[in-house]
PDB file of N, CA and C in Angstrom:
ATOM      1  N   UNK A  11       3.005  26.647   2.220  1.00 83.00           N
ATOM      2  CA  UNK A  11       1.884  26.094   1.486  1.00 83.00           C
ATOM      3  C   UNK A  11       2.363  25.311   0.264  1.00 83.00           C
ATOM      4  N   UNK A  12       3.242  25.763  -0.348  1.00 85.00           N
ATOM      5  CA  UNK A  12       4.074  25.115  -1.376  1.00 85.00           C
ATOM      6  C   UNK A  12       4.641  23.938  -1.184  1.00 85.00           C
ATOM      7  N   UNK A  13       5.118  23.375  -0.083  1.00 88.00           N
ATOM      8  CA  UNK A  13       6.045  22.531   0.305  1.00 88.00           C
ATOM      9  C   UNK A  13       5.122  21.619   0.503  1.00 88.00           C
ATOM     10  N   UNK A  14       3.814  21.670   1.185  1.00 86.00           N
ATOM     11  CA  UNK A  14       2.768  20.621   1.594  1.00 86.00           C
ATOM     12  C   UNK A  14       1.683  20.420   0.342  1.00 86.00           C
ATOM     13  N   UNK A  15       1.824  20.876  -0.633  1.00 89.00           N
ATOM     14  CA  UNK A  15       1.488  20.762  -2.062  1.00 89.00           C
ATOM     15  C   UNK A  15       2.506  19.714  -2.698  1.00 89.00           C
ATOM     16  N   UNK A  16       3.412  20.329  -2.510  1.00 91.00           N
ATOM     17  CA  UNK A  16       4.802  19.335  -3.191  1.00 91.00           C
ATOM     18  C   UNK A  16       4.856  17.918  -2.568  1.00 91.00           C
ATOM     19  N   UNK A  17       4.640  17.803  -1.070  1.00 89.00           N
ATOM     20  CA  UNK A  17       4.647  16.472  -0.553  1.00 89.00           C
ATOM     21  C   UNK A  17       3.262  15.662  -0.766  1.00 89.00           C
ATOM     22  N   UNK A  18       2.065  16.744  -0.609  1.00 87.00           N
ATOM     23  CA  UNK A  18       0.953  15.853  -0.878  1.00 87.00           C
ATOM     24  C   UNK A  18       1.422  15.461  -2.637  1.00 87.00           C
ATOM     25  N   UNK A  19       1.435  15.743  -3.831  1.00 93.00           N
ATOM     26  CA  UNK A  19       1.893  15.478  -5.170  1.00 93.00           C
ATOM     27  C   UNK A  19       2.671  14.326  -4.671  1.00 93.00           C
ATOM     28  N   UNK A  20       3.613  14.052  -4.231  1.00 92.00           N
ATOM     29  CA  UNK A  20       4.854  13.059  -4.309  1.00 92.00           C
ATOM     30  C   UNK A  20       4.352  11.756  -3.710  1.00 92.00           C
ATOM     31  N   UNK A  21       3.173  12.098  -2.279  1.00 89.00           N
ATOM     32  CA  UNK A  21       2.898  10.790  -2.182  1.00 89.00           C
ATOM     33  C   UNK A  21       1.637  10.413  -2.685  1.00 89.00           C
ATOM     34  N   UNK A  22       0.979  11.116  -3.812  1.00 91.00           N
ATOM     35  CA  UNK A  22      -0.105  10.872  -4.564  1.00 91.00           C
ATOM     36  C   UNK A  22       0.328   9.919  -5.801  1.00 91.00           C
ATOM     37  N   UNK A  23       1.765  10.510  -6.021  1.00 95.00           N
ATOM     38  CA  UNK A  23       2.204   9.796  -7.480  1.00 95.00           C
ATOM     39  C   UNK A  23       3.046   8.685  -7.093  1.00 95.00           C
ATOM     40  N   UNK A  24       3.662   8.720  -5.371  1.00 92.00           N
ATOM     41  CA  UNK A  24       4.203   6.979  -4.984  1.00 92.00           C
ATOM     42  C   UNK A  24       3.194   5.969  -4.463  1.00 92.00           C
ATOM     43  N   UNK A  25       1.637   6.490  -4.049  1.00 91.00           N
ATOM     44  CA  UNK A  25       0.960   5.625  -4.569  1.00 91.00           C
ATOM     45  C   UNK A  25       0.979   5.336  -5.321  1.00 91.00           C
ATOM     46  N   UNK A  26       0.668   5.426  -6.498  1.00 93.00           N
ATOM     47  CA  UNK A  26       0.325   4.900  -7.493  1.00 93.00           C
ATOM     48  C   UNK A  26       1.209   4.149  -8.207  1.00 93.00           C
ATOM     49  N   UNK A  27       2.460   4.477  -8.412  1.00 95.00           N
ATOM     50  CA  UNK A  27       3.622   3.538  -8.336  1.00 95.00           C
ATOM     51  C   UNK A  27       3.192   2.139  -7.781  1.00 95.00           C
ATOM     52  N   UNK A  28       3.274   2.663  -6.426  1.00 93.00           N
ATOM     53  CA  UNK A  28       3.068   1.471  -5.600  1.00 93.00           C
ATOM     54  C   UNK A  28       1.365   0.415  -6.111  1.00 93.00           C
ATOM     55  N   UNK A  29       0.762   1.269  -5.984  1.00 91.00           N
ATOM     56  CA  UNK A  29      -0.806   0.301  -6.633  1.00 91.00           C
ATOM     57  C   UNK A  29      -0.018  -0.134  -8.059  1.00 91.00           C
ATOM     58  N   UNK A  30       0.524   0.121  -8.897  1.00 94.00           N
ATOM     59  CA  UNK A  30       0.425  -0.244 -10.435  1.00 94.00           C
ATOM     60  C   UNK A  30       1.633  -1.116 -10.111  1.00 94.00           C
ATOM     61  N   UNK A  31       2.642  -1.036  -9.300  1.00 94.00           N
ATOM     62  CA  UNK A  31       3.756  -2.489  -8.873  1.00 94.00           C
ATOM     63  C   UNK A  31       3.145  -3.012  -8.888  1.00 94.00           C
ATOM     64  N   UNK A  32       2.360  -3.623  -7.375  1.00 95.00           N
ATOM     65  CA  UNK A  32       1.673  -4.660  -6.499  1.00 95.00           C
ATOM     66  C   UNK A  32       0.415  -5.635  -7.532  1.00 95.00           C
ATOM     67  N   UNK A  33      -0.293  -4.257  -8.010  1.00 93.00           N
ATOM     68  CA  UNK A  33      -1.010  -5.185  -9.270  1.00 93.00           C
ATOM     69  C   UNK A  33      -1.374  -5.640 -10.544  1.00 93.00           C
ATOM     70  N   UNK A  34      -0.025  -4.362 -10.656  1.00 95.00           N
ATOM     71  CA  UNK A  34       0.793  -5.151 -11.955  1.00 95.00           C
ATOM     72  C   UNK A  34       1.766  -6.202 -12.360  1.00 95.00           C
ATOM     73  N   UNK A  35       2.509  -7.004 -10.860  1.00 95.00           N
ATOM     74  CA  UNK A  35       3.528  -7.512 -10.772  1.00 95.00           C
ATOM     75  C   UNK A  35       3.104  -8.662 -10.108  1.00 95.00           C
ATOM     76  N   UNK A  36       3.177  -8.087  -9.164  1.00 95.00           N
ATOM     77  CA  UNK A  36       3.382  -9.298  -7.715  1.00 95.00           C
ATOM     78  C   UNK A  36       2.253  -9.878  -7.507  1.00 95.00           C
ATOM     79  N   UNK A  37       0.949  -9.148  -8.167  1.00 96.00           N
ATOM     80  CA  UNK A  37      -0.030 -10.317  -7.614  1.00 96.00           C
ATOM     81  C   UNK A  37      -0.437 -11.356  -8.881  1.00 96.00           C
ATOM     82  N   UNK A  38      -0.268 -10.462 -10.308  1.00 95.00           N
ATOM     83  CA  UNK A  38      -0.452 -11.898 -11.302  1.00 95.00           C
ATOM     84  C   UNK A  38       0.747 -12.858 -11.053  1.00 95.00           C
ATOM     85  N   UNK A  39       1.874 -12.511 -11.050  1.00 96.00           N
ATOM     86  CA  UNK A  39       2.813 -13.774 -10.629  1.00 96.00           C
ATOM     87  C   UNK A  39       2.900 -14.590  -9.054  1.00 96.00           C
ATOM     88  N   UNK A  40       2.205 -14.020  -8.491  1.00 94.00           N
ATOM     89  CA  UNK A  40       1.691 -14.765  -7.278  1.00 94.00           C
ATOM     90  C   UNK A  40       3.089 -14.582  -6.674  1.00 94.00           C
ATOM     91  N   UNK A  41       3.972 -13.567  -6.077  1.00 95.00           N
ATOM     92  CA  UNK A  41       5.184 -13.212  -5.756  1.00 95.00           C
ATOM     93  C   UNK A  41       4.717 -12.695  -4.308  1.00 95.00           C
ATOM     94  N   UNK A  42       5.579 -12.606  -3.146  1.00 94.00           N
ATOM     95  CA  UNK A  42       5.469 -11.729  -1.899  1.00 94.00           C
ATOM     96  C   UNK A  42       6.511 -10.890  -2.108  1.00 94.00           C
ATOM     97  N   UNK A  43       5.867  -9.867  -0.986  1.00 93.00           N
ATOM     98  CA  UNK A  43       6.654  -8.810  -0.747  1.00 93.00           C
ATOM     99  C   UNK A  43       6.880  -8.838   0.572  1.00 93.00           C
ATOM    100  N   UNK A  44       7.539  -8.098   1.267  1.00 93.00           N
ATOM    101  CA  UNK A  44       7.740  -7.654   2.759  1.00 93.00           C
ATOM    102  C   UNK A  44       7.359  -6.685   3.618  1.00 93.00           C
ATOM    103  N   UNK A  45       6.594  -6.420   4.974  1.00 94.00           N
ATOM    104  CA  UNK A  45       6.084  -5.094   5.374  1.00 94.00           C
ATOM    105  C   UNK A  45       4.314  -5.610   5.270  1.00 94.00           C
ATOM    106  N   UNK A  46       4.088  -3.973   5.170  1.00 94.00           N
ATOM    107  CA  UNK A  46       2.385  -4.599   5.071  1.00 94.00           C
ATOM    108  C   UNK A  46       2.255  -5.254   3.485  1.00 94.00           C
ATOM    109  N   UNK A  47       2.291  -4.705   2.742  1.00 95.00           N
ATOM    110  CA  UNK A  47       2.533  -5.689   1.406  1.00 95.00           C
ATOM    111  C   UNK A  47       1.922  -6.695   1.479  1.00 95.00           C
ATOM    112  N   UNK A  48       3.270  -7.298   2.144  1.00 95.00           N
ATOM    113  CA  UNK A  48       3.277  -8.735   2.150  1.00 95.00           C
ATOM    114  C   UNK A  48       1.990  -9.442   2.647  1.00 95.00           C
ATOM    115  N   UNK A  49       1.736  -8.657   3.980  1.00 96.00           N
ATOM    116  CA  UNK A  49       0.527  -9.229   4.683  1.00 96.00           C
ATOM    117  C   UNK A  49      -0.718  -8.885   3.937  1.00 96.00           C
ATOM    118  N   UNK A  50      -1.019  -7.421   3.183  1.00 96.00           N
ATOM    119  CA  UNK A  50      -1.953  -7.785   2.149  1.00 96.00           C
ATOM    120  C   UNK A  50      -2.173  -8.530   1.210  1.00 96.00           C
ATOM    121  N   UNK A  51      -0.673  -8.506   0.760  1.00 96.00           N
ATOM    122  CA  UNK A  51      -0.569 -10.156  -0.594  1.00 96.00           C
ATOM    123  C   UNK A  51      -1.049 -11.793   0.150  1.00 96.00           C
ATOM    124  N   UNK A  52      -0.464 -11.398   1.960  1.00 96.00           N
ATOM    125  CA  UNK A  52      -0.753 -13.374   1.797  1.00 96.00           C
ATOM    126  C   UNK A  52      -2.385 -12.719   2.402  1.00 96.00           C
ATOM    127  N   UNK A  53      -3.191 -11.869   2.387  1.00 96.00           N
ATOM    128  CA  UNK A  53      -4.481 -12.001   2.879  1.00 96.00           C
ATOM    129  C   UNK A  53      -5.255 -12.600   1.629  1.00 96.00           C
ATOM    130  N   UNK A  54      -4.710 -11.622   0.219  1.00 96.00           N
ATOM    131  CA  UNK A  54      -5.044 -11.616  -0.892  1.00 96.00           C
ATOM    132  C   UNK A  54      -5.449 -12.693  -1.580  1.00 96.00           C
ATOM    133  N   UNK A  55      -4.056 -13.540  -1.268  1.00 96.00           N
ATOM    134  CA  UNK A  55      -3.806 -14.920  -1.930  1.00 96.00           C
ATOM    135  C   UNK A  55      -4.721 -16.321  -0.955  1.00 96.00           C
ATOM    136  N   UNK A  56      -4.989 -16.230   0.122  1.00 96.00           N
ATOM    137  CA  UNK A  56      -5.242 -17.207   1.072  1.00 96.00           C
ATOM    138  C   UNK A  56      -6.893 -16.883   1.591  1.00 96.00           C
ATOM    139  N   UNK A  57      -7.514 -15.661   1.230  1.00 96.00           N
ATOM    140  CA  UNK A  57      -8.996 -14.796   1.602  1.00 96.00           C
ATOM    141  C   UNK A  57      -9.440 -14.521   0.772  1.00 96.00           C
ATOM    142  N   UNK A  58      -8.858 -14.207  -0.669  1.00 95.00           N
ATOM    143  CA  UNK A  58      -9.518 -13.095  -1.883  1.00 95.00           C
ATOM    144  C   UNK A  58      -9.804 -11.868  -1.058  1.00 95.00           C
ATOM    145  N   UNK A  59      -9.451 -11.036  -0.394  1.00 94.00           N
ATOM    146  CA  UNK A  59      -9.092 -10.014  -0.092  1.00 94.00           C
ATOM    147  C   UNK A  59      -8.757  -8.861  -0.657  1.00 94.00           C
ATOM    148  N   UNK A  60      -9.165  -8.314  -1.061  1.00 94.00           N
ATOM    149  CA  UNK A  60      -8.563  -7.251  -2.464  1.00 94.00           C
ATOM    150  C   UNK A  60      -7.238  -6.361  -1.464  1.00 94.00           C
ATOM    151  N   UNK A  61      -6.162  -5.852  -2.314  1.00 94.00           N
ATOM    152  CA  UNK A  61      -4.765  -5.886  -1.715  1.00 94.00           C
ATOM    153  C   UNK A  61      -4.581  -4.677  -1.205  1.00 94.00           C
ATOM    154  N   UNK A  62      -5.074  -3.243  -1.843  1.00 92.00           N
ATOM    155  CA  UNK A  62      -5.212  -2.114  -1.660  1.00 92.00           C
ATOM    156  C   UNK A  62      -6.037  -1.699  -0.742  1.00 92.00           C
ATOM    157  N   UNK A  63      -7.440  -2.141  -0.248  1.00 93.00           N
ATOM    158  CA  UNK A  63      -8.106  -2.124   0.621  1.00 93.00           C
ATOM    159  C   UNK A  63      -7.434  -2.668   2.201  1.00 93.00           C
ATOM    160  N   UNK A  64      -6.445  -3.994   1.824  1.00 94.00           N
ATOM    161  CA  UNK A  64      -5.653  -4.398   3.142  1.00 94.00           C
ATOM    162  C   UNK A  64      -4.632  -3.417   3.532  1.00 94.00           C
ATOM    163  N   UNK A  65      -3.846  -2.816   1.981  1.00 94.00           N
ATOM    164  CA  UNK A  65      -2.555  -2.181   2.741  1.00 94.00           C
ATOM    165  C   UNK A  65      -3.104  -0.772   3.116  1.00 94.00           C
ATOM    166  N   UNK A  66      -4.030  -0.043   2.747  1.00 92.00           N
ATOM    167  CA  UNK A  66      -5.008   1.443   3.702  1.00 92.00           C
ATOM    168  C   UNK A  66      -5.238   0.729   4.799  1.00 92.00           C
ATOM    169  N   UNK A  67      -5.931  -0.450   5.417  1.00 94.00           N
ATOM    170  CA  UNK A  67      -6.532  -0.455   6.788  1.00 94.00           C
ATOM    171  C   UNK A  67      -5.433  -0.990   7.643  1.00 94.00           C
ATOM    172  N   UNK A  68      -4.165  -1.698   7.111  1.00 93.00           N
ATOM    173  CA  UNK A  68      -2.956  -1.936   7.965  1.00 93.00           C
ATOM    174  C   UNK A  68      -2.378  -0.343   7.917  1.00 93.00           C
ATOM    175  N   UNK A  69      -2.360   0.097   7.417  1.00 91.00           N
ATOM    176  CA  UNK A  69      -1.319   1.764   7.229  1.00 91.00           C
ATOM    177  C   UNK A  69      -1.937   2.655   8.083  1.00 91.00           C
ATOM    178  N   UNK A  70      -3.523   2.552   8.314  1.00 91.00           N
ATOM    179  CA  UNK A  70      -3.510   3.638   9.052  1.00 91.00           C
ATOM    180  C   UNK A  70      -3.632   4.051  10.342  1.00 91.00           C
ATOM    181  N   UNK A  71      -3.539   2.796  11.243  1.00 91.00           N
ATOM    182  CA  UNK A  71      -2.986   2.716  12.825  1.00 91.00           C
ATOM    183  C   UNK A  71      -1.384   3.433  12.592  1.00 91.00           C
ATOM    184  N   UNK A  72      -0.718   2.800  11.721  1.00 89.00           N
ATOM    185  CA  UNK A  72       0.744   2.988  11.506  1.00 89.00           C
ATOM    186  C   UNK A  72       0.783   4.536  11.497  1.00 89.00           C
ATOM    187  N   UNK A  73       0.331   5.271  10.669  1.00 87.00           N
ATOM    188  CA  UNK A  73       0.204   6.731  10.182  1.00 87.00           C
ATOM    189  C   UNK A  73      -0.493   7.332  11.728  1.00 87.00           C
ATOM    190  N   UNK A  74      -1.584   6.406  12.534  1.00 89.00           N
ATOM    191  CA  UNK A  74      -1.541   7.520  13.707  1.00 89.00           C
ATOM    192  C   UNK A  74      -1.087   7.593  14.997  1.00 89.00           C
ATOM    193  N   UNK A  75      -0.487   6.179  14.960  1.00 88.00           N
ATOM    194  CA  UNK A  75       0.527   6.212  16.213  1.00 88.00           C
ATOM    195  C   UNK A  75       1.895   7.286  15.646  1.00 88.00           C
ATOM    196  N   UNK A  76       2.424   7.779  14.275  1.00 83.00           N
ATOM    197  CA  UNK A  76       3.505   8.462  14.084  1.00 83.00           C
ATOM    198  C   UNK A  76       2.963   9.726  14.036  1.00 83.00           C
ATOM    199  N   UNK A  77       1.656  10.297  14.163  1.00 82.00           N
ATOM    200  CA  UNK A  77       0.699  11.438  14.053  1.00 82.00           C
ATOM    201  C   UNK A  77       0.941  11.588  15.654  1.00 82.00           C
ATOM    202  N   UNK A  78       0.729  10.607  16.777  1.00 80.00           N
ATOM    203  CA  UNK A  78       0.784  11.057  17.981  1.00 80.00           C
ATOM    204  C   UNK A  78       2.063  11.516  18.901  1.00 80.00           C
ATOM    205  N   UNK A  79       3.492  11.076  17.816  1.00 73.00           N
ATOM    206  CA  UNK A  79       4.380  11.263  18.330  1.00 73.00           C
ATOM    207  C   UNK A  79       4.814  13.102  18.242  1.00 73.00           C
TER     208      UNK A  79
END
């Protein structure tokens, strides 16, 4: 129970990392990234697309095809 506490914590706080990079960085300087990122940044930049909303709905086919393995 401890261990799945500890991992849910770790990827609660590398979100957020990751949200405070992407729109703290890369999207006021109009920069790409690589991966889904990227494809949320060029939706972002080319749709007005908000970036966080793209990289959850690309991630979570990803997360359940590795759920079915």
């Amino acid at each position: 129970m401890i261990v799945i506490f500890q991992k849910l914590i770790a990827t609660l706080i590398g979100s957020l990392l990751l949200g405070v990079g992407v729109n703290g960085f890369l999207v006021p300087h109009h920069l790409i990234d690589g991966g889904i990122v990227g494809i949320a940044l060029l939706l972002h930049y080319f749709l007005k697309f908000p970036t966080g909303i793209i990289m959850v709905g690309l991630s979570i086919p990803i997360c359940i095809c590795f759920l079915a393995i």
